[in-house]
Coordinates of C-alpha atoms in Angstrom, one line a residue:
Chain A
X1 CA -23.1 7.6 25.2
X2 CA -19.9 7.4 23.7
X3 CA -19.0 5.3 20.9
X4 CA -16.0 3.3 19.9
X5 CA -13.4 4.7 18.0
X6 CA -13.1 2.3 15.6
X7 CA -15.9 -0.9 14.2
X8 CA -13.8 -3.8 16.0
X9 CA -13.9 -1.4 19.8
X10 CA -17.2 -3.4 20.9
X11 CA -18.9 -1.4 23.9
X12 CA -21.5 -3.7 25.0
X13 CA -24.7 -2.5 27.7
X14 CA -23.7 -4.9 29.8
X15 CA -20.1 -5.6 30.2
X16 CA -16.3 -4.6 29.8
X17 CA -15.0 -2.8 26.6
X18 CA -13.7 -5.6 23.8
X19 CA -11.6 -5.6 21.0
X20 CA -13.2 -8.4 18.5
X21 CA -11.1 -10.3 16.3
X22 CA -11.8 -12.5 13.1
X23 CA -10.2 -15.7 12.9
X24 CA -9.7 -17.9 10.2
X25 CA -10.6 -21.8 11.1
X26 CA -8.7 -22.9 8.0
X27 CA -5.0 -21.1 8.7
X28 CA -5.8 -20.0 12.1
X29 CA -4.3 -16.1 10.7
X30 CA -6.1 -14.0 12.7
X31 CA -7.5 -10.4 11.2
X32 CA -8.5 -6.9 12.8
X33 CA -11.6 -6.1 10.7
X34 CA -14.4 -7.8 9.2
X35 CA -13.9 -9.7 6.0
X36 CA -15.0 -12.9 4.4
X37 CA -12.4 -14.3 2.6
X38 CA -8.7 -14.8 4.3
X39 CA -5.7 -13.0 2.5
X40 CA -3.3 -15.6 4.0
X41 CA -4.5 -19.1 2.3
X42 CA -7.5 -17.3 0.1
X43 CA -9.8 -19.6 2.0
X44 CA -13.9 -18.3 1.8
X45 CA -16.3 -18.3 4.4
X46 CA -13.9 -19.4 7.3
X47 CA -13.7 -16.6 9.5
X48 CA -14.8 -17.4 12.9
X49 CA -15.5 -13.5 15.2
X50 CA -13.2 -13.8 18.5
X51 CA -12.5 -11.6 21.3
X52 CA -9.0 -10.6 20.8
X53 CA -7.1 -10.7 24.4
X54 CA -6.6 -8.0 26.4
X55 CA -2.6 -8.7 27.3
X56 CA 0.0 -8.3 25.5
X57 CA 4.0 -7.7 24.6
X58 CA 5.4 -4.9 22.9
X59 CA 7.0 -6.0 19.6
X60 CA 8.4 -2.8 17.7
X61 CA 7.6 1.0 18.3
X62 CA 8.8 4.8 17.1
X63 CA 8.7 7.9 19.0
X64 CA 6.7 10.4 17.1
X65 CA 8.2 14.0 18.1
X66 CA 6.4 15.6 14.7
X67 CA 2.8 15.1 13.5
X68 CA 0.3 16.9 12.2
X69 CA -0.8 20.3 13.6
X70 CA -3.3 19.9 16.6
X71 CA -1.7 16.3 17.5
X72 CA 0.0 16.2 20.7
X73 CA 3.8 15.1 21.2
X74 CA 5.7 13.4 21.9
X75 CA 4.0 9.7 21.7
X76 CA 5.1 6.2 21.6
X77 CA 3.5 4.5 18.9
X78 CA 3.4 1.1 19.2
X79 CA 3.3 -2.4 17.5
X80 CA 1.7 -4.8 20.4
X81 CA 1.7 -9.0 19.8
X82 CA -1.3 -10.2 21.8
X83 CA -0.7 -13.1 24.2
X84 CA -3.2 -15.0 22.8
X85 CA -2.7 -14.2 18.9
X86 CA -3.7 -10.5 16.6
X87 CA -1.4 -7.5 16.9
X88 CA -2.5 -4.3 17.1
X89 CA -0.7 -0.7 16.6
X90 CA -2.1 1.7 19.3
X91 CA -0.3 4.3 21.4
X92 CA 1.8 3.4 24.6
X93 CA 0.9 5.2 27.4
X94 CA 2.4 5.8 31.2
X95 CA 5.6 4.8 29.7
X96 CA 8.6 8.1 29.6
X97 CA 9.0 8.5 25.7
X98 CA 12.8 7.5 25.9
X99 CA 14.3 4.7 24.1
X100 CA 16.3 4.0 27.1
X101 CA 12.9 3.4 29.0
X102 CA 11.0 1.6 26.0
X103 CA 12.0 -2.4 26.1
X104 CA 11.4 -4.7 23.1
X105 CA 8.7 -7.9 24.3
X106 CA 7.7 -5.7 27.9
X107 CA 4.3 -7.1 29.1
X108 CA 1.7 -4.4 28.3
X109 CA -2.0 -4.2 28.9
X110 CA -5.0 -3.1 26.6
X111 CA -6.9 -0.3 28.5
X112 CA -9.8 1.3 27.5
X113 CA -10.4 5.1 27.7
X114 CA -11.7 8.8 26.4
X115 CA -10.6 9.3 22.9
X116 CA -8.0 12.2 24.5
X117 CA -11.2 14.5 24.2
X118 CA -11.4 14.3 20.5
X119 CA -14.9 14.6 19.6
X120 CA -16.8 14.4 16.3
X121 CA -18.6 17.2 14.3
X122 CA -21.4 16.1 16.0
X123 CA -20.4 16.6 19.8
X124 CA -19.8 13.0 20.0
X125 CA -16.9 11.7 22.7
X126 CA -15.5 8.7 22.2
X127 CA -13.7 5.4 23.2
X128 CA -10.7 4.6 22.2
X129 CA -8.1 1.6 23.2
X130 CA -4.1 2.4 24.8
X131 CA -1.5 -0.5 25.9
X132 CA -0.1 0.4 29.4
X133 CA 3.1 -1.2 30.6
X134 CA 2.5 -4.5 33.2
X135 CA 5.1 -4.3 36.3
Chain B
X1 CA 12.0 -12.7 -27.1
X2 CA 14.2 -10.0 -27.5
X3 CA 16.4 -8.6 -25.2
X4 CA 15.8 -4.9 -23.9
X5 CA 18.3 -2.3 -24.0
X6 CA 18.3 1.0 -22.9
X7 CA 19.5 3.2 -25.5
X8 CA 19.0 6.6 -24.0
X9 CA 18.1 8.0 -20.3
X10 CA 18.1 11.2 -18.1
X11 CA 16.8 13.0 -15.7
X12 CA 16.0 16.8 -14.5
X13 CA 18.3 18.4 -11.5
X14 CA 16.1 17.1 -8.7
X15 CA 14.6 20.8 -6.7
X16 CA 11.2 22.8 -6.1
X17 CA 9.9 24.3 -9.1
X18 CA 5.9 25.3 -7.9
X19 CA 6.4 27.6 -11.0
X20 CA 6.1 24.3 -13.1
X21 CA 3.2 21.9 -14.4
X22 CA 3.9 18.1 -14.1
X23 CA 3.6 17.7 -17.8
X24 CA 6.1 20.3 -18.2
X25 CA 8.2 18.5 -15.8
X26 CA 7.6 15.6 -17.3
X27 CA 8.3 16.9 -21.0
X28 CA 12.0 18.1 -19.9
X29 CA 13.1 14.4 -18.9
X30 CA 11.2 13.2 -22.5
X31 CA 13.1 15.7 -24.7
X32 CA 16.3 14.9 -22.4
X33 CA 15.8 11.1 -22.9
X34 CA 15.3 11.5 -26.0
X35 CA 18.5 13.4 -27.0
X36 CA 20.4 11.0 -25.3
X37 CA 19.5 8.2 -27.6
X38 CA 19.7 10.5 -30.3
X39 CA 15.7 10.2 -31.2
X40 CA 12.6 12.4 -31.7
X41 CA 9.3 11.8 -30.1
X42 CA 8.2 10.7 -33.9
X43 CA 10.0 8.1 -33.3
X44 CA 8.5 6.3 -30.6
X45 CA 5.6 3.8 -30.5
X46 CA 4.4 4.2 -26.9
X47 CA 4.6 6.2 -23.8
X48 CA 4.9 4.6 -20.4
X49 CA 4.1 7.5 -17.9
X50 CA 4.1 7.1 -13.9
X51 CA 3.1 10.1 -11.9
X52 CA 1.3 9.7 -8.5
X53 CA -0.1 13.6 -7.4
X54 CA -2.1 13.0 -10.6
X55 CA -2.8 9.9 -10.9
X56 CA -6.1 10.5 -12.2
X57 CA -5.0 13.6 -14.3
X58 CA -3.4 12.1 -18.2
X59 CA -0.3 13.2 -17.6
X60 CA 1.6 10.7 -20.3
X61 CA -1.0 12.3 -22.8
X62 CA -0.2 15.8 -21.1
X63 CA 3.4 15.6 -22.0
X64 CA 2.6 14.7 -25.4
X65 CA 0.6 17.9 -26.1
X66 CA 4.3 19.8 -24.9
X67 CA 6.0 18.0 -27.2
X68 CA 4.4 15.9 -30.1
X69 CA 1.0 14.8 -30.8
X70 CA 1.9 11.7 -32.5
X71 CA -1.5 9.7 -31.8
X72 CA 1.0 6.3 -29.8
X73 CA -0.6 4.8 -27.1
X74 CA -0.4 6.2 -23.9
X75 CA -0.4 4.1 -20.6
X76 CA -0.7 6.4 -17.6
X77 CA 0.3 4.1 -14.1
X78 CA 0.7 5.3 -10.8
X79 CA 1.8 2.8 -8.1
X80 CA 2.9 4.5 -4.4
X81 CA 6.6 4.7 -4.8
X82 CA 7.1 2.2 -7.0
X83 CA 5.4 4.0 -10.0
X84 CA 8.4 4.8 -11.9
X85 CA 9.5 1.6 -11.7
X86 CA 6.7 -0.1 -13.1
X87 CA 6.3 2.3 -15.9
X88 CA 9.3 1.5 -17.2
X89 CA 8.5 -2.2 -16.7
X90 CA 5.4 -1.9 -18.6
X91 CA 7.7 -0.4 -21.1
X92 CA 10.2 -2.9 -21.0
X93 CA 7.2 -5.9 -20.8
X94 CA 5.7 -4.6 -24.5
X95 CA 9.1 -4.7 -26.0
X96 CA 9.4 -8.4 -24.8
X97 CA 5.8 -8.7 -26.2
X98 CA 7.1 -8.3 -29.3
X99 CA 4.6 -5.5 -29.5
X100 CA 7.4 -2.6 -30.0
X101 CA 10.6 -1.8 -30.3
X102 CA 11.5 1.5 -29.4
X103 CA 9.6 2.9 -26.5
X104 CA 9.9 5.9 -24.4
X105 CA 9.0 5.8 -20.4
X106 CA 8.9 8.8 -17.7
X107 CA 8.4 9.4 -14.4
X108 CA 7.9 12.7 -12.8
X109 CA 6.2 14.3 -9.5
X110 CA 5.3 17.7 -8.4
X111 CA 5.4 17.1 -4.5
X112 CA 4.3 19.8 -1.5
X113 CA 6.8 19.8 1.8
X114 CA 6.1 18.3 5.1
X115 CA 4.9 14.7 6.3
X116 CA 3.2 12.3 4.0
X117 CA 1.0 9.5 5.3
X118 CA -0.9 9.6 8.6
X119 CA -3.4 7.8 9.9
X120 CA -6.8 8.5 7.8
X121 CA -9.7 10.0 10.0
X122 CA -12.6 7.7 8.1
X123 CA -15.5 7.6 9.8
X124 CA -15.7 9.7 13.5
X125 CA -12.9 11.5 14.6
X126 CA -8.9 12.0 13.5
X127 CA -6.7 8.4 14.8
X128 CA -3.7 9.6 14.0
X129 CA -1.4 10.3 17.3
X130 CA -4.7 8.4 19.2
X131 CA -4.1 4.4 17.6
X132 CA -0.3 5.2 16.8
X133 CA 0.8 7.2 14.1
X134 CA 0.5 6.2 10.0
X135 CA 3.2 9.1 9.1
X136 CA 5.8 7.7 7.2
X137 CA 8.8 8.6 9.5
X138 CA 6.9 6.3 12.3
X139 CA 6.4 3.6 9.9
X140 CA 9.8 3.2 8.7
X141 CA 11.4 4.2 12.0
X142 CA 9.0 0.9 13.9
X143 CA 10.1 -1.4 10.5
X144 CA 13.8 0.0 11.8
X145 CA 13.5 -1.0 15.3
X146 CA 12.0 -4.2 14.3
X147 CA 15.8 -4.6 13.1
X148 CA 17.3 -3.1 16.4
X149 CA 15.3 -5.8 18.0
X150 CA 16.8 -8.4 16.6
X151 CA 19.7 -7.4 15.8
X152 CA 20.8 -4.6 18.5
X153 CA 20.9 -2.0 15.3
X154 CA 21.6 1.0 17.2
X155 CA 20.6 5.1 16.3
X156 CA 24.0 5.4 15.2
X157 CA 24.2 3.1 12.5
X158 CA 20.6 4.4 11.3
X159 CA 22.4 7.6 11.5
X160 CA 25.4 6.5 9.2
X161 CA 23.6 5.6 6.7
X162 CA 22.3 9.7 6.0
X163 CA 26.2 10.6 6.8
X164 CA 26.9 8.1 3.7
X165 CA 24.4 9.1 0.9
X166 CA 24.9 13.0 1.8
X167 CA 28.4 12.2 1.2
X168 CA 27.7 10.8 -2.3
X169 CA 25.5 13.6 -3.3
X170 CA 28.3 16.5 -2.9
X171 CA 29.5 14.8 -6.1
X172 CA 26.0 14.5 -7.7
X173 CA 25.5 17.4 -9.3
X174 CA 21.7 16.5 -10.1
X175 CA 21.2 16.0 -6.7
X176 CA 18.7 18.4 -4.5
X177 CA 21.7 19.0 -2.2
X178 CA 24.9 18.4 -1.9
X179 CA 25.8 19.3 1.7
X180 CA 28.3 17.4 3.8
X181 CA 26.4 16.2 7.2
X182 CA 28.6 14.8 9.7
X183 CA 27.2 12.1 12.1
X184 CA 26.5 14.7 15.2
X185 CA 25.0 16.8 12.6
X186 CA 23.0 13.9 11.5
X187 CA 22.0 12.8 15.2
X188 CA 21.6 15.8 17.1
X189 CA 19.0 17.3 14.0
X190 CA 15.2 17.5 15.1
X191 CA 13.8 14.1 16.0
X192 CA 10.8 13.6 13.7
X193 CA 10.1 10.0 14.6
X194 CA 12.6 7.7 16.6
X195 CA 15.2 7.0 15.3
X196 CA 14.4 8.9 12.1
X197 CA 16.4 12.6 12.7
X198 CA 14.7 15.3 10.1
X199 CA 18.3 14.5 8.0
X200 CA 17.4 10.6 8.1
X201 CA 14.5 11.1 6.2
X202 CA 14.0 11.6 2.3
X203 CA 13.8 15.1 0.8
X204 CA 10.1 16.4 -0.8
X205 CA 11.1 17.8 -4.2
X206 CA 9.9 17.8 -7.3
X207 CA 11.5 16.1 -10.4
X208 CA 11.2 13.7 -13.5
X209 CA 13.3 11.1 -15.3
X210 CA 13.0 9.0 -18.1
X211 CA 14.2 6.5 -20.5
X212 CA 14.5 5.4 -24.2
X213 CA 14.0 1.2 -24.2
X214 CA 14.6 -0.7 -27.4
X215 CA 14.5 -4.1 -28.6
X216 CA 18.1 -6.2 -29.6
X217 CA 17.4 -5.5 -33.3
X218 CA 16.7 -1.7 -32.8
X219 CA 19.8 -1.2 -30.9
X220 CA 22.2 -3.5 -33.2
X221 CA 20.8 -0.3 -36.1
X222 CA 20.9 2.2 -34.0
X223 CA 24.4 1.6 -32.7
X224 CA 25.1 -0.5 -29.5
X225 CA 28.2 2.0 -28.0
X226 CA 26.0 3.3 -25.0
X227 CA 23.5 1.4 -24.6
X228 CA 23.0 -0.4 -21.4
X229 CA 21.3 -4.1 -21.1
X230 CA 18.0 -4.6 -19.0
X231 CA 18.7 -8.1 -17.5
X232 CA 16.2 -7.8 -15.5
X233 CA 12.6 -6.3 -14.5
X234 CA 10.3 -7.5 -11.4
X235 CA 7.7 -6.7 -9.7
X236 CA 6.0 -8.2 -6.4
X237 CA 3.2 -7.5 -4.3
X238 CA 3.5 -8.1 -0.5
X239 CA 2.9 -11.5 0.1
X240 CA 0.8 -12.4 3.9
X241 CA 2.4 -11.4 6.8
X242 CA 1.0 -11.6 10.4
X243 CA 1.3 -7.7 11.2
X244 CA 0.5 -6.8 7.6
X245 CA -2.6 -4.9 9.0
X246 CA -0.7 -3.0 11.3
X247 CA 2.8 -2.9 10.3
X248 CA 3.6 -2.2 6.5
X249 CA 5.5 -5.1 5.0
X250 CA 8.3 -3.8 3.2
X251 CA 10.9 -6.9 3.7
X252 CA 9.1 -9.6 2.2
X253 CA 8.3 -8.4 -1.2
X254 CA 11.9 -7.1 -1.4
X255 CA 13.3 -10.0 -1.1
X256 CA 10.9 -12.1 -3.2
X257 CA 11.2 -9.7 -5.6
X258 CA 15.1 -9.9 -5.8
X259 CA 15.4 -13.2 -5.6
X260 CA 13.6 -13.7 -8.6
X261 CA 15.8 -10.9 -10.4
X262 CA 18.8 -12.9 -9.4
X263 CA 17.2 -15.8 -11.4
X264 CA 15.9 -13.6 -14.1
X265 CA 19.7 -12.1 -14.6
X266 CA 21.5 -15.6 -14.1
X267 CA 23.7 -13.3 -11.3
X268 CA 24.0 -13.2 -7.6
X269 CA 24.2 -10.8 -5.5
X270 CA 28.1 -10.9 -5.1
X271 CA 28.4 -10.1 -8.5
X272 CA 26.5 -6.9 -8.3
X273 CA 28.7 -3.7 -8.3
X274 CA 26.6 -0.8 -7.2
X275 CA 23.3 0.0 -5.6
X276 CA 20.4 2.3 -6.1
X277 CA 18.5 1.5 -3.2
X278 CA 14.8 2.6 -1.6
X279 CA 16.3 4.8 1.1
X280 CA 13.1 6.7 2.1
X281 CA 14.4 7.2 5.6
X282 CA 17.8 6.0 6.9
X283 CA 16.1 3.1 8.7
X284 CA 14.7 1.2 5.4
X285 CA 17.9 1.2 3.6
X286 CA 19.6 -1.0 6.6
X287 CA 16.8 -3.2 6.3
X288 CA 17.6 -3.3 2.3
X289 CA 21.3 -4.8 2.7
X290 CA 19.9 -8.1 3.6
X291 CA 16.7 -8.1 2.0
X292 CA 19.1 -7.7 -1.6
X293 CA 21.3 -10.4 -0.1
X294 CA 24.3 -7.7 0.1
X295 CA 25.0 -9.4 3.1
X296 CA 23.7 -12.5 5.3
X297 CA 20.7 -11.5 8.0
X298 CA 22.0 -9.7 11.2
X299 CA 25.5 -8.0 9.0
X300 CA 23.8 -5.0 8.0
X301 CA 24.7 -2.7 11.1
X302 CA 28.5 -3.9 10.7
X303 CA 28.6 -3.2 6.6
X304 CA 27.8 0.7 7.7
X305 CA 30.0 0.5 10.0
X306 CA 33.3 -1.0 7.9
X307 CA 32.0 1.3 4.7
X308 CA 31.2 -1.6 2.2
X309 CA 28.1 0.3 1.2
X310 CA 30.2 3.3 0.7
X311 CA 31.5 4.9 -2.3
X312 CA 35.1 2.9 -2.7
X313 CA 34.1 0.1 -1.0
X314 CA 33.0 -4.0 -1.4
X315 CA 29.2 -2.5 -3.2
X316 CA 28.1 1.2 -2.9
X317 CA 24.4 1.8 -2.3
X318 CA 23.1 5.2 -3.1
X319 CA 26.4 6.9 -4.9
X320 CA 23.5 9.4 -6.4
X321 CA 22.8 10.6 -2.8
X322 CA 20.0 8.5 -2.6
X323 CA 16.1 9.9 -1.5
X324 CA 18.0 11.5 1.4
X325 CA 20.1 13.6 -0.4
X326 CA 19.5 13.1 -4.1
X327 CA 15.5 14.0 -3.5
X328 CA 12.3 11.3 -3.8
X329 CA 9.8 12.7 -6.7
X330 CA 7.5 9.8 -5.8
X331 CA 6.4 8.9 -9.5
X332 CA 10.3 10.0 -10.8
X333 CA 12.3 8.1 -8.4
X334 CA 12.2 4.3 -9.9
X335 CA 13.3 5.9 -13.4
X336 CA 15.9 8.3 -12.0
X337 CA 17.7 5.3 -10.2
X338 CA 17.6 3.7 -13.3
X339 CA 19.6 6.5 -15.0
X340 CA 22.3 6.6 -11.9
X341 CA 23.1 3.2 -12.5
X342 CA 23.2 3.1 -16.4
X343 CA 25.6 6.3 -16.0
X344 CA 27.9 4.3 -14.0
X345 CA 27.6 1.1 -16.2
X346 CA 28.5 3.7 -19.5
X347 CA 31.4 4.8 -17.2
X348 CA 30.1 8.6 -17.2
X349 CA 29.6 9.3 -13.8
X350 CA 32.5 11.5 -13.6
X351 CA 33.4 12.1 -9.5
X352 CA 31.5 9.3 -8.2
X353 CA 32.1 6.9 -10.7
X354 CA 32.1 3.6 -9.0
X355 CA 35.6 2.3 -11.1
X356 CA 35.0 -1.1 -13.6
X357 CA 31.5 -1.0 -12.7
X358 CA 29.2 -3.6 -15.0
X359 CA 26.4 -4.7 -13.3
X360 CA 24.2 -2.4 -10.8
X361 CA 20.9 -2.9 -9.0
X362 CA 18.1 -0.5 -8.4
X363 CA 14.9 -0.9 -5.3
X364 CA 12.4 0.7 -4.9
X365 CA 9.4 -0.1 -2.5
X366 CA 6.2 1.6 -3.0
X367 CA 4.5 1.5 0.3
X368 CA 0.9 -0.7 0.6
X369 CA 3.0 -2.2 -1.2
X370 CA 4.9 -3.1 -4.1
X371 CA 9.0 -3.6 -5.2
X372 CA 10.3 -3.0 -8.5
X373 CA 13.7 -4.3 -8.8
X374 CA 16.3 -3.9 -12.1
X375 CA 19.6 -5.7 -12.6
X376 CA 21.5 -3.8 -15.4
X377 CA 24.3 -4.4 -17.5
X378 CA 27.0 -2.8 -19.1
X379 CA 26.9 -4.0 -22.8
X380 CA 30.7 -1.8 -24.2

């Protein structure tokens, strides 16, 4: 079994991969991560758990053409504001890594997949999130 | 409270010197300092040290055991980028305490080569290149496009901005270089992250800087001819954004910060005659212009273009060369823009002088994040 690449992937038995979200009912600021106390209006015990939406727009990106030995290039990383509230940084796929082909606020999806065949010490594969462009 | 004055400040060349220790470093600037306000260690009554690499190391105490034991306190900060910066605030903050009245503050770093940041592996497997990249070139190039969104800010003027400060560093002989790069130079140099070329981002080295303070009534009996008035000192944290989480902040606590220096001065930003700016990669200092008020939101890309931030023109920003050209010692750089400034306000910054110059600004942003800002004054 494969597990999520990071704590707010949610992989449930009987369903479609999630990313979960944590809402603040006082502010309505929405968080990636658990917490109990909101950093926006310093509100406690507020935050309601959402599922974050799966659609998107892409708000600001770079093209990374240097990283760290063993990391592939180029990518696009990408800043993504969902539809329905939370942004996210993740990498753009299916998209040609030229500025000329990249467009501020294009429609882009959150797809789940392999973790580009990283795997743990342990063996383990995993799960990761990517945004694809929406034609 | 007192004023605060600066009565003497330096720094070290800026260059790689693996030969060195960070105290040693650190101990050059002191003694440098130190002789420019025309002082001995004996005569200080605290040490204000920032150093990063170390953080957890003593360094302030280091330095003393190079060059005088004398027993003063030693406060030992570290604070991303901004760590010079605030050591010299903490500096400046006891002398308005009341607590002292002649201080001495240093920043120095001992840095490796290649890219800083990244995305940390934590728990599982390595995210960086997988969930975007954390390296700091991708960072500060997707805080730069955020500007090219809105305002159409194109590679070129990113680009201008490195053609600028290597410019100003040819006549900075403390710089790391001081190497002419003309814009195809500039653009057509490896990509690292776009639109951050390898020459639009800041240089690794290793360096220190640092700086004598003193109250009003130390510097009326020490003499007053050099000294340089600290009009102002802040420091902000980033206040909540929406994309904090994903998308270091480094606007909003720059401008928070400087509008509360303009208050703290009684100045605006009109009246402000040169620039030491955070220009970690040629994409931040655009963003910088308007978050000082140099201009209104949306004129950055045009004051590149017409050469207002340019030696000669309506404010210079970055006449030292700037972290492009000048070098970024993490822990050094927030004291070593202090001494760019102050040599410009004392009127001895020979080539690059920036003519009838009395009041400067220096930025920096440490990433996470927080902004130290100084206004400064020419006092004779």
């Amino acid at each position: 079994m494969p597990l999520p690449v990071v704590d707010y992937l949610k992989l449930p038995e009987d369903g479609d991969p999630y990313l979960e979200g944590h809402k603040c009912s006082s502010c309505n600021s929405i968080f990636i991560g658990e917490r109990s106390v909101c950093s926006s209006c310093s509100s406690r015990d507020t935050m309601e758990t959402i599922t974050l939406g799966n659609k998107g727009k892409l708000y600001s990106y770079s093209i990374v053409f240097r990283s760290f030995p063993g990391i592939d290039v180029p990518y696009i990383s990408a800043i993504v504001d969902l539809d329905d509230g939370g942004t996210l940084k993740g990498n753009l796929i299916d998209c040609d890594p030229d500025p000329e082909k990249i467009k501020f606020d294009m429609p882009v999806e959150v797809v789940f997949d392999d973790a580009l065949g990283r795997k743990d010490a342990e063996g383990n594969s995993y799960i990761s999130y990517f945004f694809k462009p929406v034609n | 409270m007192s004023d605060v004055y600066i009565l003497g400040v330096d720094m070290i060349k800026f260059g790689r010197f693996p030969d060195r220790t960070v105290p040693s470093l650190g101990a050059e600037a002191a003694l440098l300092a130190l002789d420019d306000a025309g002082l001995t260690i004996q005569d200080m009554e605290a040490l204000y040290c920032g150093n990063l690499g170390q953080s957890s190391g003593m360094v302030g105490q280091r330095i003393l055991q190079e060059i005088g034991q004398t027993g003063m306190p030693v406060v030992n900060c570290a604070n991303a980028c901004a760590t010079g910066a605030t050591a010299f605030r903490e500096a400046w903050t006891s002398i308005k305490a009341g607590l002292y009245d002649v201080v001495l503050a240093v920043g120095v770093e001992q840095m490796g080569k290649g890219l800083l940041g990244g995305t940390g592996a934590g728990k599982g497997i390595p995210k960086e290149g997988l969930l975007g990249s954390g390296t700091m070139p991708a960072v500060f190039a997707e805080a730069g496009m955020e500007h090219a969104r809105k305002y159409g800010t194109t590679f070129e003027q990113f680009a201008k901005i490195s053609v600028k400060n290597h410019h100003h560093s040819t006549m900075n002989p403390k710089a790391m270089y001081q190497i002419e790069t003309p814009l195809e130079d500039v653009m057509n140099a490896e990509m690292i992250s776009y639109p951050n070329s390898k020459l639009m981002c800041s240089v690794n080295v290793d360096g220190s800087a640092a700086a004598v303070l003193v109250s009003e009534k130390k510097a009326k009996e020490l003499g007053m001819e050099r000294v340089v008035k600290v009009k102002a000192s802040i420091l902000s944290s980033d206040p909540y954004q929406e994309r904090d989480l994903v998308m270091p902040d480094v606007n909003t606590c720059t401008r928070k910060a400087a509008k509360e220096a303009y208050e703290m001065a009684g100045v605006g930003p009109e009246d402000i005659d040169l620039v030491e700016l955070h220009d970690c990669f040629a994409t931040a200092e655009m963003l910088h212009y308007e978050n000082l008020g140099l201009c209104k939101d949306g004129d950055a890309g045009r004051m590149i273009d017409e050469g207002e931030v340019a030696l000669g023109g309506r404010v210079p920003v970055n006449v030292s060369g700037g972290l492009l050209s000048k070098g970024h010692p993490l822990g050094a750089t927030g004291i070593a823009n202090i001494y760019e400034v102050s040599t410009h306000l004392r009127g001895e910054a020979g080539e690059r002088q920036v003519e009838g110059a009395k009041l400067g600004l220096t930025h920096v942003i440490g990433l996470g994040s927080a902004c130290g800002i100084h206004i400064l004054e020419k006092v004779n």
